Short mmCIF file of C-alpha atoms in Angstrom, two decimals:
data_model
loop_
_atom_site.label_atom_id
_atom_site.label_comp_id
_atom_site.label_asym_id
_atom_site.label_seq_id
_atom_site.Cartn_x
_atom_site.Cartn_y
_atom_site.Cartn_z
CA MET A 14 -17.15 -11.08 -21.09
CA ALA A 15 -16.76 -9.88 -17.51
CA VAL A 16 -15.48 -6.23 -19.19
CA VAL A 17 -19.06 -6.62 -21.72
CA LEU A 18 -20.56 -7.17 -18.08
CA LEU A 19 -19.24 -4.68 -16.12
CA MET A 20 -19.66 -1.58 -18.76
CA ALA A 21 -23.62 -3.50 -19.02
CA LEU A 22 -24.68 -2.98 -15.74
CA PRO A 23 -26.82 -0.63 -13.86
CA VAL A 24 -27.23 2.01 -12.21
CA GLN A 25 -27.63 0.99 -8.19
CA ALA A 26 -28.01 3.52 -5.36
CA ASP A 27 -27.04 0.78 -3.00
CA GLY A 28 -23.36 -1.16 -1.75
CA TYR A 29 -21.47 2.31 -1.02
CA GLU A 30 -20.66 4.20 2.41
CA THR A 31 -22.04 7.46 2.91
CA ASN A 32 -21.22 8.65 6.08
CA GLY A 33 -18.48 10.84 7.54
CA TYR A 34 -17.26 10.41 11.12
CA GLU A 35 -15.51 11.97 13.86
CA THR A 36 -13.38 10.22 16.35
CA ASN A 37 -11.57 10.30 19.23
CA GLY A 38 -10.61 14.00 19.12
CA TYR A 39 -9.21 14.77 15.26
CA ASP A 40 -11.71 16.78 13.37
CA THR A 41 -13.80 15.92 10.28
CA HIS A 42 -11.81 17.15 7.70
CA TRP A 43 -14.22 19.42 5.20
CA TYR A 44 -14.32 16.84 2.19
CA TYR A 45 -16.42 14.76 4.43
CA GLU A 46 -18.88 17.60 4.62
CA VAL A 47 -19.83 17.43 0.70
CA ASP A 48 -22.42 15.67 -1.14
CA LYS A 49 -21.16 11.77 -1.72
CA GLN A 50 -24.40 10.68 -3.50
CA SER A 51 -23.66 11.54 -7.49
CA THR A 52 -25.19 8.91 -9.81
CA TRP A 53 -21.25 7.29 -10.11
CA GLN A 54 -21.75 5.82 -7.44
CA GLY A 55 -23.92 3.52 -7.05
CA ASP A 56 -23.11 2.60 -10.78
CA LEU A 57 -19.12 2.06 -9.04
CA ALA A 58 -20.57 -0.25 -6.72
CA SER A 59 -22.73 -2.53 -8.78
CA ARG A 60 -19.69 -2.24 -10.80
CA LEU A 61 -17.11 -3.75 -8.06
CA LYS A 62 -19.53 -6.19 -7.11
CA ALA A 63 -20.01 -7.79 -10.13
CA ILE A 64 -15.14 -7.95 -10.47
CA GLU A 65 -15.42 -9.56 -6.80
CA GLY A 66 -17.57 -12.82 -9.06
CA VAL A 67 -15.19 -12.57 -11.17
CA PHE A 68 -12.01 -12.60 -9.25
CA GLU A 69 -13.66 -14.25 -6.50
CA GLY A 70 -12.17 -12.77 -3.23
CA GLU A 71 -12.78 -9.50 -1.15
CA LEU A 72 -12.06 -5.93 -2.56
CA GLY A 73 -11.07 -2.71 -1.02
CA VAL A 74 -11.98 0.90 -2.83
CA TYR A 75 -11.32 4.82 -1.94
CA VAL A 76 -11.55 7.64 -3.98
CA GLN A 77 -11.47 10.81 -3.31
CA ASN A 78 -11.55 13.79 -5.72
CA LEU A 79 -8.58 16.22 -3.99
CA VAL A 80 -11.05 18.97 -5.03
CA SER A 81 -14.52 18.86 -4.27
CA GLY A 82 -13.63 16.16 -1.09
CA GLU A 83 -16.28 14.25 -2.65
CA ALA A 84 -15.25 10.19 -1.38
CA PHE A 85 -15.77 6.60 -2.40
CA SER A 86 -15.70 3.93 0.15
CA TRP A 87 -16.11 -0.10 -1.18
CA ARG A 88 -14.60 -1.79 2.18
CA ALA A 89 -12.67 1.13 2.69
CA ASP A 90 -13.59 0.99 6.41
CA ASP A 91 -12.73 -2.62 6.92
CA PRO A 92 -9.06 -3.43 7.98
CA TRP A 93 -7.09 -4.24 5.20
CA TYR A 94 -2.56 -6.04 5.05
CA LEU A 95 -1.57 -3.02 3.86
CA ALA A 96 1.61 -4.62 2.55
CA SER A 97 4.44 -2.34 0.85
CA LEU A 98 2.19 0.91 1.15
CA ILE A 99 4.28 1.43 4.15
CA LYS A 100 6.78 2.47 2.17
CA ILE A 101 5.30 5.58 1.26
CA PRO A 102 6.00 7.00 4.99
CA VAL A 103 9.75 5.74 4.60
CA ALA A 104 10.09 8.13 2.38
CA ALA A 105 7.98 10.24 3.64
CA GLN A 106 10.19 10.53 7.47
CA VAL A 107 13.63 10.56 4.60
CA LEU A 108 12.26 13.74 3.76
CA ALA A 109 11.12 15.51 6.75
CA GLU A 110 14.63 14.86 7.92
CA ARG A 111 16.33 16.00 4.52
CA GLN A 112 14.41 19.25 5.35
CA ALA A 113 15.15 19.34 8.43
CA GLY A 114 19.41 18.81 7.33
CA ALA A 115 19.43 15.66 9.23
CA LEU A 116 20.51 13.88 6.27
CA THR A 117 20.45 14.83 2.27
CA LEU A 118 20.02 12.19 -0.02
CA ASP A 119 23.59 12.34 -0.92
CA GLU A 120 24.65 10.26 2.22
CA ARG A 121 25.52 7.00 2.09
CA LEU A 122 24.97 4.09 4.18
CA THR A 123 27.18 1.11 4.70
CA LEU A 124 25.53 -2.24 3.89
CA ALA A 125 25.73 -4.47 6.48
CA GLN A 126 24.94 -8.57 5.76
CA SER A 127 22.25 -8.38 8.33
CA ASP A 128 20.70 -5.77 6.18
CA PHE A 129 19.08 -8.35 3.95
CA VAL A 130 15.57 -8.94 2.97
CA ASP A 131 14.44 -11.43 0.36
CA GLY A 132 11.71 -10.04 -1.73
CA ALA A 133 12.38 -7.42 -5.27
CA GLY A 134 15.05 -5.31 -5.91
CA PRO A 135 18.55 -4.31 -6.64
CA THR A 136 19.72 -3.09 -3.14
CA ASN A 137 20.58 -7.19 -2.93
CA TRP A 138 22.91 -7.12 -5.53
CA HIS A 139 25.96 -5.01 -3.53
CA ASP A 140 28.39 -7.03 -1.24
CA PRO A 141 28.09 -6.58 1.95
CA GLY A 142 30.09 -3.08 2.78
CA ALA A 143 29.20 -1.39 -0.17
CA PRO A 144 28.24 2.31 0.35
CA ILE A 145 24.83 2.85 -0.93
CA SER A 146 24.09 6.64 -0.95
CA ILE A 147 19.91 7.31 0.54
CA ARG A 148 18.76 8.68 -2.94
CA TYR A 149 19.45 5.06 -4.74
CA LEU A 150 18.09 3.06 -1.84
CA LEU A 151 14.84 5.60 -1.61
CA GLU A 152 14.28 5.60 -5.73
CA GLN A 153 14.43 1.59 -5.51
CA MET A 154 12.05 0.89 -2.56
CA ILE A 155 9.26 2.87 -4.30
CA THR A 156 9.83 2.21 -7.87
CA VAL A 157 10.47 -1.55 -7.27
CA SER A 158 9.90 -2.42 -3.89
CA ASP A 159 13.33 -2.83 -2.47
CA ASN A 160 12.82 -4.44 1.11
CA THR A 161 16.78 -4.23 1.98
CA ALA A 162 16.61 -0.81 1.20
CA THR A 163 13.90 -0.60 3.09
CA ASP A 164 15.37 -1.28 6.34
CA MET A 165 17.95 0.26 5.64
CA LEU A 166 16.35 3.77 5.21
CA ILE A 167 14.18 2.99 8.66
CA ASP A 168 17.21 1.96 10.79
CA ARG A 169 18.94 5.03 9.85
CA VAL A 170 15.87 7.62 10.49
CA GLU A 171 14.42 5.50 13.55
CA LEU A 172 10.62 3.16 13.26
CA GLU A 173 8.97 5.60 16.25
CA ALA A 174 9.91 8.33 13.71
CA VAL A 175 7.68 6.71 11.06
CA ASN A 176 5.08 5.53 12.71
CA GLN A 177 4.83 8.68 13.68
CA ARG A 178 5.47 10.30 10.65
CA ALA A 179 2.47 8.14 9.40
CA ARG A 180 0.35 9.39 11.51
CA THR A 181 0.61 13.02 10.92
CA MET A 182 0.05 12.49 7.70
CA ILE A 183 -3.07 10.62 8.22
CA ALA A 184 -3.73 13.64 10.47
CA SER A 185 -3.31 16.90 8.37
CA SER A 186 -5.84 15.50 6.48
CA GLY A 187 -8.35 14.73 9.37
CA GLY A 188 -8.17 11.42 9.56
CA ASN A 189 -8.04 9.07 12.46
CA PRO A 190 -4.13 7.72 12.82
CA ASP A 191 -6.34 5.26 14.68
CA ASP A 192 -6.86 3.56 11.67
CA ILE A 193 -3.67 2.58 11.26
CA GLY A 194 -1.63 -0.06 12.82
CA PRO A 195 2.08 0.15 13.82
CA ILE A 196 4.58 -0.06 10.69
CA SER A 197 7.29 -2.75 10.87
CA LYS A 198 10.76 -3.39 9.53
CA LEU A 199 9.92 -6.11 6.64
CA VAL A 200 12.29 -8.69 8.39
CA GLY A 201 9.64 -7.64 11.64
CA VAL A 202 7.22 -9.13 9.10
CA ARG A 203 9.03 -12.28 7.85
CA GLN A 204 10.22 -12.16 11.93
CA GLY A 205 5.57 -11.82 12.83
CA VAL A 206 4.74 -14.69 9.99
CA TYR A 207 7.77 -16.98 10.81
CA GLY A 208 6.40 -16.85 13.94
CA GLU A 209 3.34 -18.00 14.45
CA LEU A 210 4.21 -21.39 13.14
CA HIS A 211 6.55 -21.21 16.39
CA PRO A 212 8.31 -18.53 19.13
CA ASP A 213 11.66 -19.49 17.55
CA ALA A 214 11.56 -17.49 14.69
CA ARG A 215 11.29 -14.13 15.59
CA ALA A 216 14.77 -14.67 16.29
CA LEU A 217 16.17 -15.60 12.88
CA GLY A 218 17.78 -12.36 10.55
CA GLY A 219 16.96 -11.79 7.67
CA MET A 220 19.58 -14.33 5.69
CA ASP A 221 17.76 -17.26 6.98
CA PHE A 222 14.66 -15.91 5.19
CA ILE A 223 16.37 -15.75 2.01
CA ALA A 224 17.15 -19.21 2.73
CA LEU A 225 13.22 -20.14 3.25
CA ARG A 226 12.29 -18.15 0.39
CA GLN A 227 14.45 -20.48 -2.18
CA HIS A 228 10.70 -22.98 -1.35
CA ALA A 229 7.42 -23.35 -2.26
CA VAL A 230 5.17 -21.94 0.07
CA SER A 231 3.77 -25.89 0.97
CA GLN A 232 6.69 -26.66 1.95
CA ARG A 233 7.91 -23.15 4.43
CA ALA A 234 6.97 -25.32 6.86
CA GLN A 235 9.18 -27.78 7.18
CA ALA A 236 11.97 -25.57 5.86
CA LEU A 237 11.67 -23.40 8.95
CA ALA A 238 11.42 -26.79 11.00
CA ARG A 239 14.26 -28.08 9.56
CA ALA A 240 16.30 -24.72 10.35
CA LEU A 241 15.27 -24.74 13.93
CA GLY A 242 15.74 -28.50 15.11
CA VAL A 243 12.08 -28.94 15.92
CA SER A 244 9.07 -31.21 14.68
CA THR A 245 6.28 -29.48 13.05
CA GLU A 246 4.39 -31.21 15.60
CA PHE A 247 5.18 -28.54 18.10
CA PHE A 248 3.90 -25.50 15.42
CA THR A 249 1.01 -23.38 16.33
CA GLN A 250 -0.27 -22.51 13.22
CA PRO A 251 -0.86 -25.98 10.07
CA ASP A 252 0.80 -24.41 7.47
CA TYR A 253 2.50 -20.27 6.16
CA ASP A 254 -1.22 -19.54 4.90
CA HIS A 255 -2.43 -19.91 8.60
CA ALA A 256 0.42 -18.18 10.26
CA PHE A 257 0.09 -15.06 7.87
CA ASP A 258 -3.64 -14.92 8.53
CA ALA A 259 -2.32 -14.92 12.30
CA TYR A 260 -0.41 -12.08 11.51
CA GLU A 261 -2.18 -9.54 10.20
CA ALA A 262 -4.72 -10.50 13.04
CA THR A 263 -1.57 -9.02 15.55
CA GLY A 264 -2.93 -5.49 13.44
CA GLU A 265 0.98 -4.84 12.60
CA ASN A 266 0.94 -3.24 8.84
CA VAL A 267 -2.77 -3.33 8.90
CA GLY A 268 -5.38 -0.35 8.26
CA THR A 269 -8.36 1.18 6.38
CA LEU A 270 -8.00 1.70 2.94
CA ARG A 271 -9.35 5.50 4.48
CA ALA A 272 -6.96 6.10 6.73
CA PHE A 273 -4.30 4.71 3.85
CA GLY A 274 -6.37 7.47 2.15
CA ASP A 275 -6.06 10.45 4.12
CA LEU A 276 -2.43 9.51 4.21
CA LEU A 277 -1.85 9.74 0.52
CA ALA A 278 -4.27 13.07 0.13
CA SER A 279 -1.43 15.09 2.89
CA LEU A 280 1.05 14.69 -0.06
CA HIS A 281 -1.20 17.04 -2.13
CA GLY A 282 -2.57 19.44 0.50
CA GLY A 283 0.14 19.70 2.36
CA MET A 284 1.52 19.13 5.76
CA ASN A 285 3.07 21.92 8.08
CA ASP A 286 6.36 20.37 9.06
CA LEU A 287 7.44 18.50 5.00
CA SER A 288 7.32 21.72 2.09
CA ALA A 289 6.20 21.30 -1.26
CA GLU A 290 9.44 20.55 -2.56
CA GLN A 291 10.15 18.00 -0.71
CA ARG A 292 6.44 16.45 -1.70
CA GLN A 293 6.95 17.46 -4.90
CA THR A 294 10.37 15.24 -4.31
CA LEU A 295 8.61 12.27 -3.25
CA LEU A 296 5.05 11.90 -5.51
CA ALA A 297 8.04 12.53 -8.28
CA VAL A 298 9.42 9.70 -7.31
CA MET A 299 5.60 7.49 -6.98
CA GLN A 300 5.23 8.67 -10.40
CA ARG A 301 8.29 6.66 -11.75
CA THR A 302 7.58 2.95 -9.95
CA SER A 303 8.13 0.05 -12.56
CA SER A 304 5.84 -2.25 -10.72
CA GLY A 305 2.18 -2.53 -10.55
CA LYS A 306 2.06 -2.59 -14.37
CA ARG A 307 -0.78 -4.48 -15.16
CA ARG A 308 -3.01 -3.40 -11.87
CA LEU A 309 -5.16 0.13 -11.16
CA LYS A 310 -2.43 1.86 -14.25
CA ALA A 311 -3.44 -0.71 -17.08
CA GLY A 312 -7.15 0.18 -15.87
CA LEU A 313 -6.99 3.73 -15.36
CA GLY A 314 -5.45 3.38 -19.65
CA SER A 315 -3.99 6.90 -20.94
CA GLY A 316 -4.00 10.24 -20.13
CA VAL A 317 -3.90 9.72 -17.06
CA SER A 318 -0.19 10.17 -14.39
CA PHE A 319 -0.35 7.85 -11.51
CA ALA A 320 1.77 8.45 -8.84
CA HIS A 321 1.71 5.66 -7.46
CA LYS A 322 3.25 2.50 -4.43
CA THR A 323 2.10 -0.84 -4.86
CA GLY A 324 2.24 -4.04 -2.04
CA THR A 325 2.26 -7.65 -2.37
CA GLN A 326 1.98 -10.78 0.35
CA GLN A 327 0.36 -13.72 0.52
CA ARG A 328 -2.93 -13.78 -1.03
CA ARG A 329 -2.80 -10.13 -0.73
CA SER A 330 -2.36 -7.11 -3.62
CA CYS A 331 -2.68 -3.23 -3.11
CA ASP A 332 -1.92 -0.46 -5.17
CA ALA A 333 -2.36 3.32 -4.53
CA GLY A 334 -1.25 7.01 -4.96
CA ILE A 335 -2.68 9.98 -6.74
CA ALA A 336 -4.22 10.59 -9.68
CA LYS A 337 -4.07 12.98 -12.71
CA ARG A 338 -6.74 13.04 -16.00
CA ASP A 339 -4.24 14.65 -18.48
CA ASN A 340 -6.55 17.53 -19.98
CA VAL A 341 -8.81 18.01 -18.20
CA GLU A 342 -12.60 20.13 -18.86
CA LYS A 343 -12.97 21.60 -15.11
CA THR A 344 -11.27 22.11 -11.95
CA THR A 345 -12.95 20.15 -10.22
CA GLU A 346 -11.93 17.31 -12.38
CA GLY A 347 -8.54 15.43 -9.91
CA PRO A 348 -6.95 14.85 -8.77
CA TRP A 349 -7.68 11.65 -6.74
CA VAL A 350 -6.63 9.51 -4.71
CA ILE A 351 -6.99 5.69 -5.04
CA VAL A 352 -6.68 3.40 -3.14
CA SER A 353 -7.52 -0.43 -3.34
CA CYS A 354 -6.20 -3.44 -2.26
CA ALA A 355 -7.21 -7.54 -3.02
CA ARG A 356 -7.30 -10.81 -1.50
CA GLY A 357 -8.06 -13.55 -1.58
CA PRO A 358 -7.06 -16.40 -4.62
CA VAL A 359 -3.13 -17.36 -4.42
CA ALA A 360 -2.44 -16.35 -8.27
CA VAL A 361 -1.05 -12.43 -8.48
CA CYS A 362 -2.06 -12.44 -11.44
CA ALA A 363 -5.11 -13.20 -10.59
CA HIS A 364 -5.22 -10.10 -8.11
CA GLU A 365 -3.97 -7.28 -10.60
CA ARG A 366 -6.80 -8.63 -13.42
CA ALA A 367 -8.80 -7.53 -10.54
CA LEU A 368 -6.96 -3.97 -10.06
CA ALA A 369 -6.82 -3.60 -13.69
CA SER A 370 -10.39 -4.14 -13.45
CA VAL A 371 -10.51 -1.30 -10.86
CA GLY A 372 -9.16 1.47 -12.82
CA GLU A 373 -11.49 0.35 -16.02
CA VAL A 374 -14.83 0.89 -13.57
CA LEU A 375 -13.44 3.80 -12.17
CA ARG A 376 -12.96 5.18 -15.72
CA TYR A 377 -16.72 4.14 -16.75
CA SER A 378 -18.35 5.00 -13.97
CA GLY A 379 -17.44 8.68 -13.78
CA ALA A 380 -16.01 8.33 -11.11
CA LEU A 381 -12.98 10.40 -12.46
CA GLY A 382 -14.71 12.89 -14.32
CA LYS A 383 -16.26 12.75 -17.61
CA PRO A 384 -15.74 8.79 -18.39
CA TRP A 385 -12.83 8.57 -21.71
#
C-alpha cells in the first residue's frame, strides 16, 4: 500500500530548497547557479514526505546532476551523523599518498592487538602480528565497512591529513568545508559515546569496546559500570541512546548532506592533487560495496551502476554514492550524486526499507532522468 501511495502522489511545488549559497569566502560553484525548479522536484518532495510518514522517522536527501548541475535538497543542510561515510575521505587520502609515492598498496601494516575495533569486517579474524596489505585494508574498509581496517589506515596516513582531505574535496566542488565536522578514528567514536556516560570510558581501548558490544544496547550502561568499577549513579546520561545523542552534538563525524555531496562530486569532477587514475581506483572499489544491498541500490533497480558507501550507527543509517544509468538517451542524464540518511526507529531494517523507498521515488519522480 505504501508503494501505491508513493506512485500516486500528485505533483507539488513546495517543500524543497532552491537557494544557492556563498559562505566563508568559498566561491559559489556553477551548479548552484542553474535553474533548480524542474517539475520533478515538487513531486519528489511530496513522495519523500509520504515515506517519512510510513517510516516514522526523518530522512535527509541530496541529489545532484553532475552534468546539468541541477540539485535537490530535503533536509540536506541540516547536520547529520555520517557514520561510516567518513571512510571515503580516508580512502582518498590513502590514494593521494600512493600518487605522491609515500606508500604503495602492496605495503603491509602489522596488525596489533590495540588495533582491533568492534564492527563488521574480516580484519578482526587475523591474529595480532599479522602483516596485512594496504590494498586489502582499503578494499575491506569500503566494501564491507571494516572498522579495524579503517583505523589502521588512518594511523598510516594520519588523522589530520584525512580531515584536510575531506575539506579539500568539498572545497574543490565549490562547497563549504566548514559544513562537515572533524573526522575521528572509529575507536574514538566509542570513546566519545561511552565517555558521555562516564569520562573514564575515554581511556578504554578497542578490546574493551568489543567486550561491551557483546551486551544488548539496553544493558551496555550497566556493563560499562562494571568494567569501570563505578555505579551508574555517577553516569551523566541515562542510557546509551542519550549518550549517543550527546556525542553527536559534539559535531564529530557530523556534516550536511550537501557538503558530503560536494565531497563525492570531487571524485567525478576532479581535484588538483588527485589524478583521474586514483579517483577511478576509489570509484571501482566503491562499485564493489556489498553492504547496503537493501538500501538505495535496491530502490534504484537494475540498469543503474552505483559506486557507494553505507554507514550505520545507533538509530542512524546512511547510503551515498555516484549513480550512472545504462544506455541513457541524453548526455545530460547523469551521473548523479545521491546522499541519503535516516534517523529514528531502532530497527535497521526499517531504515533500509525507507532508504530503498528513496531510491524508488528517485526513479518514479524523474530526478534521475526519464522514469523507468
